[in-house]
Amino acid sequence: MNKFKSQVSDADLRILRIFRTVVECGGFSAAEVELNISRAAISIAISDLETRLGFRLCQRGRSGFSLTNEGSQVYDFTLQLLSSIEDFRTNINALHQNLKGELNIGITDNLVTLPHTRITRALAGLKDKGPQVTINIRMIPPNDVERGVLDGGLQIGIVPDLKILSGLDYHHLYQEESKLYCSDTHPLFALGDKKITKAKLKEFDAVLPAYAQTPEIKSQHQPLSASATATDREGIAFLILTGRYIGFLPDHVAEHWIRDGRMRALLPSECHYITQFSAITRKGARANLILETFLAELEKTQ
């Protein structure tokens, strides 16, 4: 029987993280979106893990996805291992009696233009209290932020509340409003408000977000004629500015284009939605002086 060697390599950890994501997503198809790798690559990774362990971890096929008894145990062991890695990082950081070390924070794209500036002020407060702290910011999609916090690669993340994960604690920050926009080169830009209806909007191509959304937000996108997607709000803005698409953007992102006369909101009283944002931390994580200080600064900026 093939077994893991006494030392667990980075490659081993990568395969185990893939396995964990497959289990938590309930199958290969959903995990393909979460991991941003092909189903074939996921299948190869799981097969390699099964070969190394010497037993089958899951059933997959037309009948659906399910874990074997051994697979359920390996999943539990995987969670323990990944949690232990984060505990090690935390324990090393706790040896410092002053604010010295790193804050690894993941942030969803295009939040810097929010008028609240709570994150900016909290980062400034942390740096004032700990001049030796190294701040590492990763601008990545919400799924990657959540995964990074869960596996310990990130100590904290800033994400929209699109789904609540049991392994995370949520610290509410603020909300943003989004509306449907077109650019000044789009046929709808010069059309009078009374002539713009939802039926009229359906005549034009729309760009939709490729990331997860709540059912309420999806209901706003569903009536549109989707012919393009973007993985972040900057990509949506790019396509709106071509004059060939309409799409939803947060007001604070669209504001300077509106001010310059390059965008307008379409049916703003009907085509709009609110997104809640929270700071997320791993549930049950041990005390970390740098993280606690940053969370305290976030609370002060309310």
Coordinates of C-alpha atoms in Angstrom, one line a residue:
M1 CA 0.0 0.0 0.0
N2 CA 1.3 3.5 -0.9
K3 CA 1.4 5.9 2.0
F4 CA 2.3 9.5 2.7
K5 CA 6.0 9.9 3.6
S6 CA 6.9 11.2 7.0
Q7 CA 7.1 14.7 5.7
V8 CA 4.1 16.3 4.1
S9 CA 5.2 18.4 1.0
D10 CA 3.6 21.4 -0.5
A11 CA 2.2 19.2 -3.3
D12 CA 0.5 17.0 -0.7
L13 CA -1.1 20.0 0.9
R14 CA -2.3 21.2 -2.5
I15 CA -4.0 17.9 -3.2
L16 CA -5.6 17.8 0.2
R17 CA -6.9 21.3 -0.2
I18 CA -8.4 20.2 -3.5
F19 CA -10.0 17.2 -1.8
R20 CA -11.4 19.4 0.9
T21 CA -12.9 21.8 -1.6
V22 CA -14.5 18.9 -3.6
V23 CA -16.2 17.6 -0.4
E24 CA -17.4 21.0 0.7
C25 CA -18.8 21.8 -2.8
G26 CA -20.5 18.4 -3.0
G27 CA -18.8 17.3 -6.2
F28 CA -16.4 17.9 -9.0
S29 CA -18.5 20.3 -11.0
A30 CA -19.1 22.8 -8.3
A31 CA -15.4 22.5 -7.1
E32 CA -14.3 23.3 -10.7
V33 CA -15.7 26.9 -10.2
E34 CA -14.4 27.3 -6.7
L35 CA -10.9 26.1 -7.5
N36 CA -10.7 27.6 -11.0
I37 CA -9.1 24.5 -12.4
S38 CA -10.6 22.0 -14.9
R39 CA -12.7 19.0 -13.8
A40 CA -10.0 16.8 -15.4
A41 CA -7.3 18.3 -13.2
I42 CA -9.5 17.8 -10.1
S43 CA -10.1 14.2 -11.1
I44 CA -6.4 13.5 -11.6
A45 CA -5.6 15.1 -8.2
I46 CA -8.3 13.0 -6.4
S47 CA -7.2 9.8 -8.2
D48 CA -3.6 10.5 -7.3
L49 CA -4.6 11.0 -3.6
E50 CA -6.5 7.7 -3.7
T51 CA -3.6 5.9 -5.2
R52 CA -1.2 7.2 -2.6
L53 CA -3.6 6.3 0.3
G54 CA -4.5 2.9 -1.1
F55 CA -8.3 3.2 -0.9
R56 CA -11.2 5.0 -2.6
L57 CA -12.3 8.3 -1.1
C58 CA -15.5 9.0 -3.0
Q59 CA -18.1 7.7 -5.4
R60 CA -18.6 9.8 -8.5
G61 CA -20.6 9.3 -11.6
R62 CA -24.2 9.6 -12.9
S63 CA -25.5 8.5 -9.5
G64 CA -23.9 11.6 -7.9
F65 CA -21.1 12.3 -5.5
S66 CA -20.7 10.7 -2.1
L67 CA -17.8 10.0 0.3
T68 CA -16.8 6.5 1.3
N69 CA -16.3 5.8 5.0
E70 CA -12.6 6.2 4.5
G71 CA -13.1 9.4 2.6
S72 CA -15.1 10.9 5.5
Q73 CA -12.3 10.1 7.9
V74 CA -9.6 11.5 5.5
Y75 CA -11.7 14.7 5.2
D76 CA -11.8 15.1 9.0
F77 CA -8.0 14.5 9.2
T78 CA -7.5 17.0 6.4
L79 CA -9.3 19.7 8.3
Q80 CA -7.2 18.9 11.4
L81 CA -4.0 19.2 9.5
L82 CA -4.8 22.5 7.8
S83 CA -6.0 23.9 11.1
S84 CA -2.7 22.8 12.8
I85 CA -0.7 24.6 10.1
E86 CA -2.5 27.9 10.9
D87 CA -2.1 27.2 14.7
F88 CA 1.6 27.0 14.2
R89 CA 1.7 30.3 12.4
T90 CA -0.4 31.9 15.1
N91 CA 1.7 30.4 17.9
I92 CA 4.9 31.8 16.4
N93 CA 3.3 35.2 16.1
A94 CA 2.1 35.1 19.7
L95 CA 5.7 34.8 20.9
H96 CA 6.1 38.5 20.1
Q97 CA 5.0 40.7 22.9
N98 CA 4.8 43.7 20.6
L99 CA 3.2 44.2 17.3
K100 CA 5.8 42.6 15.1
G101 CA 5.0 40.3 12.2
E102 CA 2.6 40.2 9.3
L103 CA -1.0 40.9 8.5
N104 CA -2.1 38.9 5.5
I105 CA -5.4 40.3 4.3
G106 CA -7.5 39.4 1.3
I107 CA -9.8 42.1 -0.1
T108 CA -12.5 41.8 -2.8
D109 CA -11.7 44.1 -5.8
N110 CA -12.8 47.7 -6.2
L111 CA -13.5 48.6 -2.6
V112 CA -11.0 51.4 -2.4
T113 CA -13.5 53.9 -3.8
L114 CA -16.0 53.3 -1.1
P115 CA -16.6 56.6 0.8
H116 CA -16.6 54.9 4.2
T117 CA -12.8 54.2 4.0
R118 CA -13.1 52.0 7.2
I119 CA -10.5 49.6 5.9
T120 CA -8.0 52.4 5.0
R121 CA -8.4 54.0 8.4
A122 CA -8.0 50.6 10.2
L123 CA -4.8 49.8 8.3
A124 CA -3.5 53.3 9.2
G125 CA -4.3 52.7 12.9
L126 CA -2.6 49.3 12.8
K127 CA 0.6 50.8 11.3
D128 CA 0.6 53.6 13.8
K129 CA 0.4 51.1 16.7
G130 CA 2.9 48.7 15.1
P131 CA 5.4 50.4 12.8
Q132 CA 7.2 47.0 12.3
V133 CA 4.1 45.2 11.1
T134 CA 4.3 44.1 7.5
I135 CA 0.9 44.4 5.7
N136 CA 0.4 42.0 2.8
I137 CA -2.8 42.7 0.7
R138 CA -4.1 40.3 -1.8
M139 CA -6.8 41.6 -4.2
I140 CA -8.6 38.4 -5.2
P141 CA -12.2 37.1 -5.8
P142 CA -14.5 36.5 -2.7
N143 CA -14.1 32.6 -3.1
D144 CA -10.4 32.9 -2.9
V145 CA -10.5 35.2 0.1
E146 CA -12.8 32.8 2.0
R147 CA -10.6 29.8 1.1
G148 CA -7.5 31.7 2.1
V149 CA -8.9 32.5 5.6
L150 CA -10.2 29.0 6.1
D151 CA -6.8 27.3 5.2
G152 CA -4.8 29.9 7.1
G153 CA -3.1 31.6 4.2
L154 CA -4.9 34.8 5.2
Q155 CA -5.7 36.0 8.7
I156 CA -8.6 38.2 7.6
G157 CA -10.6 38.9 4.5
I158 CA -13.1 41.5 3.3
V159 CA -15.9 40.0 1.3
P160 CA -19.5 40.5 0.3
D161 CA -22.0 38.4 2.3
L162 CA -23.0 36.2 -0.6
K163 CA -23.0 33.0 1.5
I164 CA -22.4 32.2 5.1
L165 CA -19.7 29.5 5.8
S166 CA -19.8 27.7 9.1
G167 CA -16.0 27.9 9.6
L168 CA -15.9 31.7 9.5
D169 CA -16.8 34.5 11.9
Y170 CA -18.3 37.6 10.3
H171 CA -17.8 41.2 11.4
H172 CA -20.2 43.4 9.6
L173 CA -18.6 46.5 8.0
Y174 CA -20.9 48.3 5.6
Q175 CA -23.1 48.0 2.5
E176 CA -22.9 49.3 -1.0
E177 CA -25.7 50.0 -3.6
S178 CA -25.4 48.9 -7.2
K179 CA -27.4 50.1 -10.2
L180 CA -27.7 49.2 -13.8
Y181 CA -25.5 51.4 -16.1
C182 CA -24.7 52.2 -19.7
S183 CA -22.0 54.4 -21.2
D184 CA -22.4 57.6 -23.2
T185 CA -21.8 55.7 -26.5
H186 CA -24.6 53.2 -25.8
P187 CA -28.0 53.7 -27.6
L188 CA -29.8 53.9 -24.3
F189 CA -27.7 56.8 -23.0
A190 CA -29.7 59.6 -24.9
L191 CA -33.1 57.9 -24.5
G192 CA -35.6 59.6 -22.3
D193 CA -36.4 58.0 -19.0
K194 CA -40.1 57.4 -19.9
K195 CA -39.0 55.4 -23.0
I196 CA -36.7 53.0 -21.0
T197 CA -38.6 49.9 -19.7
K198 CA -37.5 46.5 -18.6
A199 CA -38.7 45.1 -21.9
K200 CA -36.5 47.7 -23.7
L201 CA -33.5 46.8 -21.6
K202 CA -33.8 43.1 -22.7
E203 CA -33.1 44.3 -26.3
F204 CA -29.5 45.0 -25.5
D205 CA -26.5 42.9 -24.6
A206 CA -25.6 42.8 -20.9
V207 CA -22.5 41.8 -18.9
L208 CA -23.1 39.7 -15.8
P209 CA -20.7 38.9 -12.9
A210 CA -19.0 35.5 -13.1
Y211 CA -18.8 35.3 -9.3
A212 CA -21.4 34.0 -6.9
Q213 CA -24.4 36.2 -6.0
T214 CA -27.3 36.0 -3.6
P215 CA -30.7 35.0 -5.0
E216 CA -31.9 38.6 -4.6
I217 CA -29.1 39.9 -6.7
K218 CA -29.5 37.1 -9.3
S219 CA -33.1 38.1 -9.7
Q220 CA -31.9 41.6 -10.9
H221 CA -29.6 40.0 -13.4
Q222 CA -32.0 37.3 -14.7
P223 CA -34.2 39.5 -16.9
L224 CA -31.2 40.9 -18.8
S225 CA -29.9 39.5 -22.1
A226 CA -26.5 38.2 -20.9
S227 CA -23.9 37.9 -23.6
A228 CA -20.7 38.5 -21.6
T229 CA -19.3 37.8 -18.1
A230 CA -16.5 39.3 -16.0
T231 CA -14.8 38.0 -12.9
D232 CA -14.7 41.4 -11.2
R233 CA -16.3 44.8 -11.2
E234 CA -13.4 46.3 -13.2
G235 CA -14.1 43.9 -16.0
I236 CA -17.7 44.8 -16.0
A237 CA -16.8 48.5 -16.2
F238 CA -14.5 47.8 -19.1
L239 CA -17.4 46.2 -21.1
I240 CA -19.9 48.9 -20.2
L241 CA -17.5 51.6 -21.4
T242 CA -17.3 49.9 -24.8
G243 CA -20.8 51.2 -25.4
R244 CA -21.9 47.7 -26.4
Y245 CA -23.1 46.4 -23.0
I246 CA -25.2 47.4 -20.0
G247 CA -24.3 46.1 -16.6
F248 CA -24.6 46.5 -12.8
L249 CA -21.9 48.5 -11.0
P250 CA -21.6 49.8 -7.4
D251 CA -22.4 53.5 -7.3
H252 CA -19.0 54.3 -5.8
V253 CA -17.3 52.6 -8.7
A254 CA -19.4 54.3 -11.4
E255 CA -19.4 57.7 -9.7
H256 CA -16.5 59.4 -11.5
W257 CA -17.7 58.2 -14.9
I258 CA -21.2 59.7 -14.1
R259 CA -19.5 62.9 -13.0
D260 CA -17.7 63.1 -16.3
G261 CA -20.8 62.4 -18.3
R262 CA -19.6 59.0 -19.4
M263 CA -22.3 56.8 -17.7
R264 CA -25.9 57.0 -16.6
A265 CA -28.1 54.8 -14.5
L266 CA -31.0 52.9 -16.1
L267 CA -34.3 52.6 -14.3
P268 CA -32.5 53.3 -11.0
S269 CA -35.8 53.0 -9.0
E270 CA -36.2 49.4 -10.2
C271 CA -32.8 48.2 -11.2
H272 CA -30.8 48.3 -8.0
Y273 CA -29.6 46.1 -5.1
I274 CA -27.7 46.3 -1.9
T275 CA -24.6 44.2 -1.1
Q276 CA -23.5 43.7 2.5
F277 CA -19.8 43.5 3.3
S278 CA -18.0 41.9 6.2
A279 CA -14.6 41.2 7.6
I280 CA -14.1 37.4 8.0
T281 CA -11.8 35.5 10.3
R282 CA -11.4 31.8 10.9
K283 CA -13.7 30.5 13.6
G284 CA -11.8 29.1 16.6
A285 CA -8.4 30.6 15.5
R286 CA -6.1 31.3 18.4
A287 CA -5.3 34.8 19.7
N288 CA -3.2 36.9 17.4
L289 CA -2.1 40.3 18.6
I290 CA -1.8 41.8 15.1
L291 CA -5.2 40.5 14.0
E292 CA -6.9 41.6 17.3
T293 CA -5.4 45.1 16.9
F294 CA -6.6 45.4 13.3
L295 CA -10.2 44.2 14.3
A296 CA -10.2 46.7 17.1
E297 CA -9.3 49.5 14.6
L298 CA -12.1 48.4 12.3
E299 CA -14.5 48.7 15.3
K300 CA -13.3 52.2 16.0
T301 CA -14.0 53.4 12.5
Q302 CA -17.7 52.7 12.6

